[in-house]
Coordinates of C-alpha atoms and ligand atoms in Angstrom, one line a residue:
M1 CA 3.7 22.8 -24.3
K2 CA 1.7 22.1 -21.1
K3 CA 0.7 24.9 -18.8
L4 CA 2.1 24.9 -15.3
R5 CA -1.2 24.0 -13.8
D6 CA -1.6 21.0 -16.1
I7 CA 1.2 19.0 -14.5
D8 CA -0.2 16.6 -11.9
L9 CA 2.2 16.8 -8.9
R10 CA 0.1 14.5 -6.6
V11 CA 1.7 11.3 -5.3
S12 CA 0.3 8.6 -3.1
L13 CA 2.3 6.8 -0.5
A14 CA 0.7 3.7 1.0
G15 CA -2.7 5.3 1.4
L16 CA -1.3 8.8 2.1
E17 CA -2.3 11.3 -0.5
L18 CA 0.2 14.2 -1.0
K19 CA -0.4 17.2 -3.1
N20 CA 3.2 17.1 -4.2
P21 CA 6.2 14.8 -3.6
V22 CA 8.4 17.2 -1.7
I23 CA 8.5 16.6 2.1
A24 CA 10.3 18.5 4.8
A25 CA 12.8 16.1 6.5
S26 CA 12.6 15.5 10.2
G27 CA 14.7 17.9 12.3
T28 CA 15.3 20.4 9.5
F29 CA 12.0 22.2 9.6
G30 CA 11.4 22.3 13.3
Y31 CA 7.8 21.8 14.2
G32 CA 6.8 23.6 11.0
T33 CA 6.4 27.1 12.2
E34 CA 9.9 28.2 13.0
Y35 CA 10.5 29.3 9.4
S36 CA 7.3 31.3 9.2
T37 CA 8.8 34.4 7.8
L38 CA 10.8 32.5 5.2
A39 CA 8.9 29.4 4.1
E40 CA 5.4 28.0 4.5
P41 CA 4.6 24.4 5.7
G42 CA 2.0 24.5 2.9
D43 CA 4.8 24.6 0.3
F44 CA 5.5 20.9 1.1
G45 CA 3.4 17.9 0.3
A46 CA 4.1 16.8 3.9
V47 CA 6.0 18.1 6.9
I48 CA 7.8 15.5 9.1
T49 CA 8.1 16.8 12.6
K50 CA 11.4 16.9 14.5
T51 CA 11.7 13.5 16.3
I52 CA 9.3 13.4 19.3
T53 CA 10.0 11.2 22.3
L54 CA 7.7 10.4 25.2
S55 CA 9.4 12.7 27.6
P56 CA 11.2 16.0 26.7
R57 CA 14.9 15.6 25.9
A58 CA 17.7 18.2 26.3
G59 CA 19.9 16.7 23.6
N60 CA 23.7 16.7 23.4
P61 CA 26.2 19.3 24.6
P62 CA 27.0 22.2 22.2
P63 CA 28.4 22.9 19.7
R64 CA 25.8 20.7 17.9
V65 CA 26.3 21.7 14.3
C66 CA 29.2 22.5 12.1
E67 CA 29.8 23.1 8.4
T68 CA 32.0 20.8 6.4
A69 CA 33.0 20.7 2.8
C70 CA 29.9 19.7 0.9
G71 CA 27.6 19.3 3.9
M72 CA 27.1 19.7 7.6
L73 CA 27.6 17.7 10.8
N74 CA 25.0 17.7 13.5
S75 CA 24.8 16.1 17.0
I76 CA 21.5 17.4 18.2
G77 CA 20.8 14.2 20.0
L78 CA 17.0 14.2 19.6
A79 CA 16.4 17.4 21.7
N80 CA 12.7 17.9 21.7
V81 CA 9.7 19.1 23.8
G82 CA 8.2 15.6 24.4
F83 CA 4.9 14.3 23.3
E84 CA 2.6 16.2 25.7
A85 CA 4.0 19.7 24.8
F86 CA 4.1 18.7 21.1
K87 CA 0.4 17.9 21.2
K88 CA -0.6 20.9 23.3
D89 CA 1.7 23.7 21.9
K90 CA 3.2 22.7 18.6
L91 CA 0.6 20.6 16.7
P92 CA -2.2 23.2 16.9
R93 CA 0.0 25.8 15.2
L94 CA 0.9 23.3 12.4
L95 CA -2.7 22.4 11.6
G96 CA -4.7 24.0 8.8
K97 CA -1.5 25.0 6.9
G98 CA -2.4 22.9 3.8
T99 CA 0.1 20.2 4.3
V100 CA 0.1 16.6 5.6
I101 CA 1.7 16.2 9.0
I102 CA 3.8 13.1 9.7
A103 CA 5.1 12.5 13.2
N104 CA 8.7 11.2 13.5
I105 CA 9.2 9.3 16.8
A106 CA 12.0 7.6 18.8
G107 CA 12.4 5.9 22.1
N108 CA 14.9 4.3 24.3
T109 CA 13.1 0.9 24.3
I110 CA 10.6 -0.9 22.2
E111 CA 8.0 -0.2 24.9
E112 CA 8.6 3.5 24.6
Y113 CA 8.1 3.5 20.8
V114 CA 4.9 1.4 21.2
E115 CA 3.5 3.7 23.9
L116 CA 4.1 6.8 21.8
A117 CA 2.8 5.1 18.6
G118 CA -0.4 4.2 20.5
K119 CA -0.9 7.8 21.5
L120 CA -0.3 9.1 18.0
N121 CA -2.7 6.5 16.6
K122 CA -5.5 8.4 18.4
I123 CA -4.5 11.8 16.9
T124 CA -6.7 12.1 13.8
D125 CA -4.8 15.1 12.4
I126 CA -1.7 13.0 12.0
P127 CA -2.2 10.3 9.3
A128 CA 1.3 8.8 9.4
L129 CA 4.2 8.0 11.6
E130 CA 7.9 7.9 10.7
L131 CA 9.9 5.6 13.0
N132 CA 13.4 6.9 13.6
I133 CA 15.5 3.8 14.0
S134 CA 18.5 5.6 12.4
C135 CA 19.7 8.5 14.6
P136 CA 23.5 8.2 15.0
N137 CA 23.6 10.8 17.8
V138 CA 22.1 9.0 20.8
R139 CA 23.3 5.9 22.6
H140 CA 20.0 4.2 23.3
G141 CA 17.2 3.8 20.9
G142 CA 17.7 5.5 17.5
I143 CA 20.2 3.6 15.6
A144 CA 20.5 0.9 18.1
F145 CA 17.4 -0.6 16.5
G146 CA 18.3 0.2 12.9
T147 CA 21.5 -1.7 12.4
D148 CA 20.4 -5.2 12.4
P149 CA 17.5 -6.8 10.6
A150 CA 16.1 -8.7 13.6
G151 CA 16.1 -5.6 15.8
A152 CA 14.5 -3.4 13.1
A153 CA 11.9 -6.0 12.5
A154 CA 11.0 -6.6 16.1
L155 CA 10.5 -2.9 16.7
S156 CA 8.5 -2.4 13.5
K157 CA 6.3 -5.4 14.3
A158 CA 5.6 -4.2 17.8
V159 CA 4.6 -0.7 16.6
R160 CA 2.6 -2.1 13.7
R161 CA 0.4 -3.9 16.3
V162 CA -0.7 -0.6 17.8
Y163 CA -0.4 1.8 14.9
K164 CA -3.2 1.5 12.4
K165 CA -2.4 4.3 10.0
T166 CA 0.5 4.7 7.5
L167 CA 3.7 3.4 9.1
I168 CA 7.0 4.7 7.6
V169 CA 10.4 3.4 8.8
K170 CA 13.4 5.6 8.4
L171 CA 16.6 3.6 7.6
S172 CA 20.2 4.3 8.4
P173 CA 23.1 4.1 5.8
N174 CA 25.4 3.1 8.7
V175 CA 24.9 -0.6 7.9
S176 CA 26.6 -3.2 5.8
D177 CA 23.5 -4.2 3.9
I178 CA 20.6 -1.8 3.7
A179 CA 18.6 -4.3 1.6
A180 CA 18.5 -6.8 4.4
I181 CA 17.1 -4.2 6.8
A182 CA 14.6 -3.0 4.2
R183 CA 13.4 -6.5 3.6
A184 CA 13.0 -7.3 7.3
V185 CA 11.1 -4.0 8.0
E186 CA 8.8 -4.6 5.0
K187 CA 8.0 -8.1 6.3
A188 CA 7.3 -6.7 9.8
G189 CA 4.5 -4.6 8.3
A190 CA 5.9 -1.2 7.4
D191 CA 3.9 0.6 4.7
A192 CA 6.8 2.7 3.3
L193 CA 10.5 3.4 3.9
S194 CA 12.5 6.6 4.2
L195 CA 16.1 6.4 3.3
I196 CA 18.6 7.7 4.3
N197 CA 19.4 9.3 7.7
T198 CA 22.8 10.8 8.3
L199 CA 26.2 9.1 8.0
Y200 CA 28.6 9.0 10.9
G201 CA 31.2 11.8 10.8
M202 CA 33.4 14.1 12.8
A203 CA 35.5 17.3 12.4
V204 CA 38.5 18.5 14.3
D205 CA 39.6 22.0 15.4
I206 CA 43.4 22.0 14.8
R207 CA 44.2 25.0 17.1
K208 CA 42.3 23.6 20.1
R209 CA 43.2 20.1 19.1
R210 CA 39.6 19.2 20.0
P211 CA 36.7 17.7 18.1
V212 CA 34.4 20.5 16.9
L213 CA 31.2 18.9 18.1
G214 CA 30.5 18.7 21.8
N215 CA 29.4 15.1 21.3
I216 CA 32.8 14.4 19.4
T217 CA 30.9 12.6 16.5
G218 CA 27.8 13.6 14.6
G219 CA 25.7 12.9 11.5
L220 CA 26.8 14.0 8.1
S221 CA 24.2 15.4 5.8
G222 CA 24.0 17.5 2.6
P223 CA 25.5 17.1 -0.9
A224 CA 28.4 14.9 0.4
I225 CA 26.0 12.1 1.1
K226 CA 23.9 12.2 -2.1
P227 CA 25.7 9.4 -4.0
V228 CA 25.5 7.1 -0.9
A229 CA 21.7 7.9 -0.5
L230 CA 21.1 7.2 -4.2
Y231 CA 23.0 3.9 -3.9
N232 CA 21.0 2.8 -0.9
L233 CA 17.7 3.8 -2.6
Y234 CA 18.7 1.8 -5.6
K235 CA 19.4 -1.3 -3.5
A236 CA 16.1 -1.0 -1.6
Y237 CA 14.1 -0.3 -4.7
H238 CA 15.2 -3.6 -6.1
T239 CA 14.5 -5.4 -2.8
V240 CA 11.1 -4.3 -1.5
K241 CA 7.7 -3.6 -3.0
I242 CA 6.5 -0.9 -0.6
P243 CA 7.0 2.8 -1.6
L244 CA 10.2 4.5 -0.9
I245 CA 10.9 8.1 0.2
G246 CA 14.4 9.2 -0.9
L247 CA 16.5 11.7 0.9
G248 CA 20.1 12.7 1.5
G249 CA 21.7 15.7 -0.1
I250 CA 18.8 16.9 -2.2
M251 CA 19.5 20.5 -2.9
N252 CA 17.7 21.3 -6.1
Y253 CA 15.2 19.9 -8.5
T254 CA 17.7 17.9 -10.5
D255 CA 18.8 16.1 -7.3
A256 CA 15.1 15.4 -6.5
L257 CA 14.5 14.0 -10.0
E258 CA 17.5 11.7 -9.7
F259 CA 15.9 10.2 -6.6
M260 CA 12.5 9.8 -8.2
I261 CA 14.0 8.2 -11.3
T262 CA 16.0 5.8 -9.2
G263 CA 12.8 4.7 -7.4
A264 CA 11.5 7.3 -4.9
A265 CA 7.8 7.9 -4.8
A266 CA 8.5 11.1 -2.9
V267 CA 11.6 13.0 -1.6
Q268 CA 12.5 14.7 1.6
I269 CA 14.5 18.0 1.8
G270 CA 16.7 18.4 4.9
T271 CA 20.0 20.4 4.9
A272 CA 18.8 22.4 1.8
N273 CA 16.2 24.1 4.0
F274 CA 19.0 25.7 6.0
V275 CA 20.8 26.9 2.8
N276 CA 17.7 28.0 0.9
P277 CA 14.5 28.3 2.8
S278 CA 12.6 28.4 -0.5
A279 CA 14.1 25.1 -1.5
A280 CA 10.7 23.3 -1.6
R281 CA 9.2 25.9 -3.9
D282 CA 12.2 26.0 -6.1
I283 CA 12.4 22.3 -6.4
L284 CA 8.7 22.0 -7.3
A285 CA 9.0 24.8 -9.9
G286 CA 12.0 23.0 -11.5
M287 CA 10.2 19.6 -11.5
T288 CA 7.2 21.2 -13.1
G289 CA 9.4 22.8 -15.8
F290 CA 11.1 19.5 -16.4
C291 CA 7.8 17.7 -16.8
R292 CA 6.5 20.3 -19.2
E293 CA 9.7 20.1 -21.3
N294 CA 9.5 16.3 -21.4
N295 CA 5.8 16.0 -21.9
I296 CA 5.3 14.2 -18.6
I297 CA 1.8 14.9 -17.3
R298 CA 2.1 13.2 -13.9
V299 CA 5.2 13.5 -11.8
K300 CA 4.6 10.1 -10.3
N301 CA 5.2 8.6 -13.7
L302 CA 8.9 9.4 -13.2
T303 CA 9.3 7.0 -10.2
G304 CA 11.7 4.1 -11.0
V305 CA 12.1 4.8 -14.7
L306 CA 15.9 4.4 -14.4
K307 CA 17.4 2.4 -17.3
C308 CA 20.3 0.2 -16.3
Ligands
LIG1 C1 20.2 19.6 12.2 C2 19.6 18.3 11.8 C3 18.7 17.7 12.7 C4 18.1 16.5 12.4 N1 17.2 15.9 13.2 C5 16.6 14.7 12.9 C6 15.6 14.2 13.7 O1 15.2 14.7 14.8 N2 15.1 13.0 13.3 C7 15.4 12.3 12.2 O2 14.8 11.3 11.9 N3 16.3 12.9 11.3 C8 16.9 14.0 11.7 N4 17.9 14.6 10.8 C9 18.2 13.9 9.6 C10 17.5 14.4 8.4 O3 16.1 14.2 8.5 C11 17.9 13.7 7.1 O4 17.7 12.3 7.2 C12 19.4 13.9 6.8 O5 19.8 15.2 7.1 C13 19.8 13.7 5.3 O6 19.1 14.5 4.5 P1 19.8 15.9 3.9 O7 21.1 15.5 3.3 O8 18.8 16.4 2.9 O9 19.9 16.8 5.1 C14 18.5 15.8 11.1 C15 19.4 16.4 10.3 C16 19.9 17.7 10.6 C17 20.9 18.3 9.6

């Protein structure tokens, strides 16, 4: 049997070298330091920041999260400190933690995405960008660009022109054909895709006869969406050649392995961070054990080995 240290957990994603395939999903690990007493950014192969916009955003009215059977709903609405405060106050605290930092960005218009991508292109400590074209909780930007292939391609192409490092585009499951969007975004110059963001959902308080969320609707995440996420990953894997990062309902190492076997080069952990702040560590330990038991020396060798 191989010793723990003999398993090679490294993965590479379109030029981005990660020490392990477990990534903190945007919006669920803050700016990387909020969990400091519970989890370390350095546990993850990469940390994706909460979505950043050019100017600060207050987000949607509360309540902004609620628990549902098998998952949670959120309607945060891209609340964030804005680019300047991120660069000045948040980024320095995330540096030197032994993880790769990926900035997730959104804008109201293509011009805003491009301006922000241009600014991030100059920050050497951030080697990759994840374009959020899939947030269901804001009216402008976000999902507005992610639901039709032409819009997704136009935005990706415009950002590609100014952004010279690894460009990841995060796709929405709230579409009729995710393969068409994946194909369009690949053609527009994306280096990798993340899929999926949350699904539309809502919850009702029967006593108040009101929606639970202040925004009425929100994004559903957690175990409830895992089969949908796997299906979308499967579709995209058989459509594009660029690497895929799988996410949606990954709570433990067997979930993570399902995504890798279906075609993910790496996985993101979102809602699981709220349930178990040690999720990344536990998932990596489980993956390592699985590799040892199955005589797999490199975890990357599991990507796409699904037999159909
Ligand atoms: C509270 C919360 C906030 C989120 N904020 C963002 C965000 O700012 N940007 C983004 O791209 N995705 C955001 N997401 C979506 C997650 O990154 C992820 O795509 C989704 O939750 C599915 O993964 P999961 O089931 O593992 O949570 C958020 C999710 C939650 C639960």
